Amino acid sequence: SEIKKQSLFTEFMFAPMDMVTSPTAAARGHRSMLLTGWLGGALSGALVAYGITSNRFQGPDFFRSYAEAAREMLPDRIILVRHGQSEGNVNKALFKTVGDNLMELTQLGSMQSREVGLRIKEVVGQERVHFYVSPFQRTLQTLRNIIAAPFEEGQIVDVSVDPRIREQEFGNLQGDNFLDLKLQSQMIRRFWYRFPTGESGADVYERTKQWWDSMMTRHLMDRTGATTVVVVTHGLTMRLILMQLFRWSPNTFHTVWNPNNCAMYVLKKNLSLAGQWPYVLDNNEGDDVESSIDLVVTFKDGKSRSLTLTDYLSIPPPRTLQHNIVRDKLAETYGLDPEEIESIDFFGGRFRRYS
């Protein structure tokens, strides 16, 4: 039962240290680190390192029960929300004179954020909510408009401002070469390209992954009663959160469209799934995650065509090995004979291919 699972988790995390480990000075005070070790995929190694000796906390059955108890205590729902329309979305020239963190919402952006607040309230009902927000002005303003929705007193358990979920740092953009840098970014690809004095997408991925792990640890440790976590952030950050959660490759990441202003993605817990983070996207409560990929298709007559496949995320992973599924979707979309398709290049002809 839920009470038994929570009791097992609590009993282990808050039991006297001499019940769960050898009473050495080096081992004291490390109990919270054990949970972090599990959340990082290294629970068993951490427990062995700290020398668990009691029969009460030994054996694979205990570890399985503990892991499942922690899974059941994860948030039931995580909602990712992009900020409303900002001044920088409308006028790119502002980046030369205004810091990215200082960009505010437009009038339309304020209206969008109030509307998404009502959507969130409809989804969560009376559930208790923990908000996380990027410290940029446009996300802070979006959050203020969201919580203007009719949340009940005490329903919002906490609001955490976390710089790790801020926008990608584009560097100092006072010069006239920003468009050139954007073109370079498109050629090298968003995940890999590092802006001068700024960040690459991979840099943002690392801090986003760190935030996710610590957010989950905090949820398990604080036990505030919040069943929903709402994250008010930026489009790239939302995609990178999904990338680390669903283990997308960089190539798959590049197929995913940036969400619209105040789009919301809803992750629902599904304990029938295996793994550390048992979440799926709920397109009924939230918006669709749109994706498309440009492919080079070679036919048996030797001719090649560049074709775009929409809804690329619907292809089961590993996607680049699903030749028959992709072939049939292309045939259906473009009215082709699937038997005439010889090969499919999932990288759009960007790399040399060896026979």
XYZ file of C-alpha atoms in Angstrom, residues 2-341:
340
model
C 1.007 3.662 -0.302
C 1.442 3.953 3.478
C 3.647 0.856 3.638
C 5.805 2.065 0.744
C 6.251 5.474 2.356
C 7.029 3.829 5.690
C 9.751 1.692 4.126
C 11.332 4.725 2.455
C 11.123 6.788 5.652
C 12.359 3.959 7.873
C 15.507 3.547 5.809
C 16.236 7.239 5.258
C 15.693 8.289 8.849
C 16.626 5.184 10.856
C 19.492 5.434 13.391
C 22.782 5.103 11.561
C 23.901 2.027 13.510
C 20.916 0.140 12.010
C 21.947 0.750 8.412
C 25.703 1.092 8.413
C 28.807 0.448 10.432
C 29.234 3.056 13.189
C 32.348 4.680 11.811
C 32.851 8.414 11.906
C 33.268 8.520 8.139
C 29.825 7.010 7.592
C 27.867 9.437 9.778
C 25.841 12.103 8.021
C 25.800 10.348 4.660
C 22.235 9.049 4.702
C 20.925 11.721 2.364
C 23.772 10.968 -0.011
C 22.475 7.410 -0.314
C 19.273 8.695 -1.839
C 21.185 10.903 -4.244
C 23.242 7.865 -5.218
C 20.099 5.920 -6.049
C 18.669 8.820 -8.019
C 21.892 8.926 -10.001
C 21.668 5.226 -10.842
C 24.245 4.098 -8.301
C 22.266 3.106 -5.209
C 23.831 -0.302 -4.760
C 27.354 1.039 -5.109
C 26.703 3.790 -2.594
C 25.200 1.401 -0.083
C 28.129 -1.003 -0.350
C 30.561 1.894 -0.004
C 28.974 2.915 3.266
C 29.034 -0.616 4.636
C 25.495 -1.712 5.371
C 25.775 -4.628 7.790
C 22.371 -5.053 9.411
C 20.310 -8.013 8.185
C 17.309 -5.696 8.293
C 18.622 -3.700 5.335
C 20.306 -6.373 3.235
C 19.404 -8.412 0.185
C 17.990 -7.726 -3.281
C 14.373 -7.822 -2.066
C 15.005 -4.832 0.176
C 16.670 -2.837 -2.600
C 13.830 -3.583 -5.014
C 11.234 -2.596 -2.420
C 13.123 0.567 -1.562
C 13.501 1.580 -5.212
C 9.810 0.951 -5.893
C 8.827 2.918 -2.785
C 10.862 5.875 -4.030
C 9.285 5.593 -7.517
C 5.799 5.696 -6.036
C 6.662 8.858 -4.109
C 7.733 10.751 -7.241
C 5.439 13.584 -8.409
C 2.292 12.334 -10.130
C 2.594 15.059 -12.751
C 5.298 17.423 -14.034
C 4.169 20.331 -16.213
C 6.708 22.193 -18.359
C 5.622 25.685 -19.460
C 7.362 28.084 -21.818
C 7.164 31.788 -20.991
C 4.752 34.089 -22.795
C 5.696 36.198 -25.783
C 8.614 38.455 -24.843
C 10.011 41.692 -26.240
C 12.926 39.716 -27.662
C 10.558 37.361 -29.500
C 9.119 40.370 -31.323
C 12.212 42.531 -31.846
C 15.541 40.700 -32.239
C 17.423 44.018 -32.380
C 16.786 44.474 -28.655
C 19.435 41.864 -27.880
C 22.076 44.476 -28.813
C 20.960 46.870 -26.071
C 19.007 44.833 -23.487
C 20.289 41.868 -21.520
C 18.479 38.630 -22.328
C 17.591 38.168 -18.671
C 15.874 41.596 -18.664
C 13.511 40.973 -21.581
C 9.926 41.420 -20.389
C 6.600 40.101 -21.613
C 4.580 41.888 -24.254
C 0.902 42.601 -23.697
C 0.126 39.437 -25.665
C 2.611 37.502 -23.517
C 0.836 38.600 -20.351
C -2.486 37.443 -21.775
C -0.978 34.104 -22.836
C 0.440 33.474 -19.363
C -2.882 34.198 -17.661
C -4.581 31.769 -20.042
C -2.049 28.995 -19.394
C -2.531 29.573 -15.657
C -6.204 28.727 -16.070
C -5.240 25.609 -18.081
C -2.892 24.473 -15.322
C -5.508 25.040 -12.638
C -8.034 23.002 -14.618
C -5.550 20.135 -14.934
C -4.374 20.034 -11.302
C -7.735 20.733 -9.659
C -7.204 20.738 -5.891
C -3.808 19.036 -5.986
C -0.924 20.709 -4.193
C 1.662 22.281 -6.492
C 5.370 23.138 -6.296
C 6.484 25.766 -8.828
C 10.010 26.052 -10.257
C 10.907 29.100 -12.340
C 13.852 30.482 -14.300
C 15.123 33.815 -12.865
C 14.700 35.697 -16.166
C 12.153 38.528 -16.129
C 9.933 36.992 -18.792
C 9.610 33.722 -16.870
C 9.083 35.469 -13.514
C 6.343 37.606 -15.066
C 4.793 34.527 -16.651
C 4.718 32.808 -13.255
C 3.112 35.809 -11.554
C 0.336 35.723 -14.145
C -0.051 31.949 -13.786
C -0.536 32.037 -10.029
C -3.133 34.763 -10.470
C -5.395 31.851 -11.458
C -7.807 30.807 -8.686
C -5.488 28.476 -6.764
C -6.779 27.646 -3.299
C -5.093 28.928 -0.149
C -2.245 26.566 0.722
C -2.435 24.791 -2.637
C 0.915 26.232 -3.759
C 3.411 24.661 -1.358
C 6.517 26.452 -2.649
C 7.977 28.600 -5.437
C 11.639 27.891 -6.212
C 13.695 30.214 -8.417
C 16.454 28.121 -9.985
C 19.080 29.562 -12.370
C 19.906 26.113 -13.744
C 16.712 26.204 -15.827
C 17.464 29.621 -17.346
C 17.760 30.281 -21.072
C 20.896 29.323 -22.978
C 23.603 31.975 -22.589
C 24.165 33.471 -26.042
C 27.136 35.601 -24.962
C 27.665 39.303 -25.551
C 25.500 40.320 -28.498
C 26.289 44.014 -28.775
C 28.018 43.509 -32.142
C 26.428 43.230 -35.569
C 27.352 39.592 -36.169
C 24.516 37.912 -34.247
C 22.819 36.732 -37.451
C 26.107 35.230 -38.626
C 26.411 33.367 -35.328
C 22.862 32.060 -35.709
C 23.719 30.766 -39.189
C 26.805 29.019 -37.806
C 24.631 27.498 -35.079
C 22.242 26.108 -37.703
C 25.113 24.575 -39.663
C 26.837 22.960 -36.679
C 23.486 22.250 -34.966
C 22.000 23.764 -31.833
C 23.083 21.050 -29.409
C 26.768 21.321 -30.378
C 27.393 24.967 -31.267
C 28.846 27.124 -28.483
C 28.302 30.848 -28.876
C 31.419 32.964 -28.224
C 31.385 33.886 -24.504
C 28.191 31.822 -24.251
C 26.953 28.233 -23.985
C 26.291 25.313 -26.267
C 23.121 23.267 -26.070
C 25.233 20.512 -24.497
C 26.222 22.923 -21.708
C 22.556 23.648 -21.007
C 21.819 19.912 -21.073
C 24.348 19.298 -18.285
C 22.898 21.897 -15.912
C 19.357 20.890 -16.808
C 20.126 17.261 -15.954
C 21.676 18.361 -12.656
C 18.552 20.376 -11.856
C 16.257 17.429 -12.653
C 18.127 15.041 -10.349
C 18.270 17.503 -7.452
C 14.619 18.492 -7.925
C 13.580 14.854 -7.614
C 15.812 14.381 -4.569
C 14.273 17.430 -2.932
C 10.761 16.185 -3.672
C 11.478 12.858 -1.974
C 13.208 14.444 1.007
C 10.912 17.429 1.692
C 7.629 15.476 1.548
C 5.555 18.655 1.168
C 2.518 16.791 -0.141
C 2.869 18.355 -3.605
C 1.719 15.901 -6.264
C 2.336 18.239 -9.212
C 5.511 20.127 -10.149
C 5.152 23.063 -12.560
C 8.301 24.332 -14.294
C 8.147 27.788 -15.919
C 11.149 28.007 -18.207
C 12.323 28.402 -21.825
C 11.745 26.456 -25.025
C 15.250 25.004 -25.320
C 15.270 24.029 -21.653
C 11.946 22.226 -22.049
C 13.307 20.195 -24.956
C 16.476 19.333 -23.054
C 14.454 18.200 -20.028
C 12.619 15.809 -22.335
C 15.904 14.779 -23.967
C 17.481 13.654 -20.702
C 14.241 12.048 -19.513
C 13.568 10.023 -22.682
C 17.256 9.561 -23.569
C 17.001 11.146 -26.998
C 20.088 11.237 -29.155
C 21.299 14.681 -30.302
C 19.951 13.854 -33.751
C 16.483 13.182 -32.319
C 16.700 16.355 -30.209
C 17.273 18.395 -33.368
C 14.028 17.068 -34.877
C 11.901 18.477 -32.033
C 10.312 21.853 -32.649
C 10.616 24.687 -30.174
C 7.317 24.997 -28.268
C 5.102 28.021 -28.788
C 4.919 30.740 -26.165
C 3.038 29.394 -23.110
C 2.835 25.904 -24.569
C 2.705 23.289 -21.798
C 3.975 19.720 -21.868
C 2.477 17.390 -19.262
C 4.453 14.409 -17.968
C 2.354 11.827 -16.145
C 3.735 9.147 -13.853
C 3.036 5.609 -15.028
C 4.368 2.974 -12.651
C 3.783 0.201 -15.176
C 6.877 1.529 -16.955
C 10.322 0.319 -16.011
C 13.163 2.641 -15.145
C 14.122 5.353 -12.729
C 11.732 8.013 -14.037
C 8.427 6.386 -15.132
C 6.889 9.295 -17.046
C 4.995 9.612 -20.328
C 3.764 12.653 -22.231
C 0.023 13.200 -21.818
C -1.267 14.938 -24.945
C -4.784 15.163 -23.531
C -3.800 17.373 -20.595
C -0.950 19.139 -22.405
C 0.209 20.136 -25.875
C 1.750 17.845 -28.470
C 5.523 17.746 -28.818
C 5.959 18.298 -32.542
C 8.887 16.892 -34.496
C 10.036 16.392 -38.075
C 13.188 15.173 -39.802
C 14.652 15.801 -43.260
C 15.665 12.528 -44.892
C 17.492 11.656 -48.096
C 15.705 8.729 -49.732
C 17.446 6.707 -52.437
C 15.359 4.624 -54.824
C 16.231 1.433 -56.657
C 16.521 3.335 -59.945
C 19.443 5.285 -58.432
C 17.594 8.574 -57.969
C 17.452 10.380 -54.601
C 14.924 12.760 -53.074
C 14.933 14.921 -49.947
C 11.732 14.200 -48.007
C 10.451 15.476 -44.668
C 8.949 12.990 -42.229
C 6.606 14.561 -39.676
C 5.872 13.207 -36.204
C 9.332 11.657 -36.017
C 8.959 10.977 -32.270
C 6.219 8.465 -33.062
C 8.897 6.157 -34.494
C 9.965 3.709 -31.755
C 13.629 3.909 -30.705
C 16.221 3.215 -31.907
C 14.651 5.314 -34.661
C 17.497 5.188 -37.174
C 17.182 1.395 -37.272
C 13.447 1.394 -38.031
C 13.878 1.365 -41.802
C 10.655 -0.486 -42.613
C 8.458 1.680 -40.371
C 9.923 4.904 -41.768
C 9.735 3.566 -45.330
C 6.033 2.772 -44.951
C 5.261 6.202 -43.397
C 7.054 7.951 -46.251
C 5.224 5.830 -48.793
C 1.880 6.696 -47.211
C 2.686 10.413 -46.942
C 4.078 10.896 -50.453
C 2.200 8.200 -52.389
C 5.300 6.109 -53.057
C 5.780 2.418 -53.710
C 7.618 1.225 -50.574
C 9.278 -1.571 -52.520
C 11.055 1.002 -54.714
C 12.839 2.598 -51.718
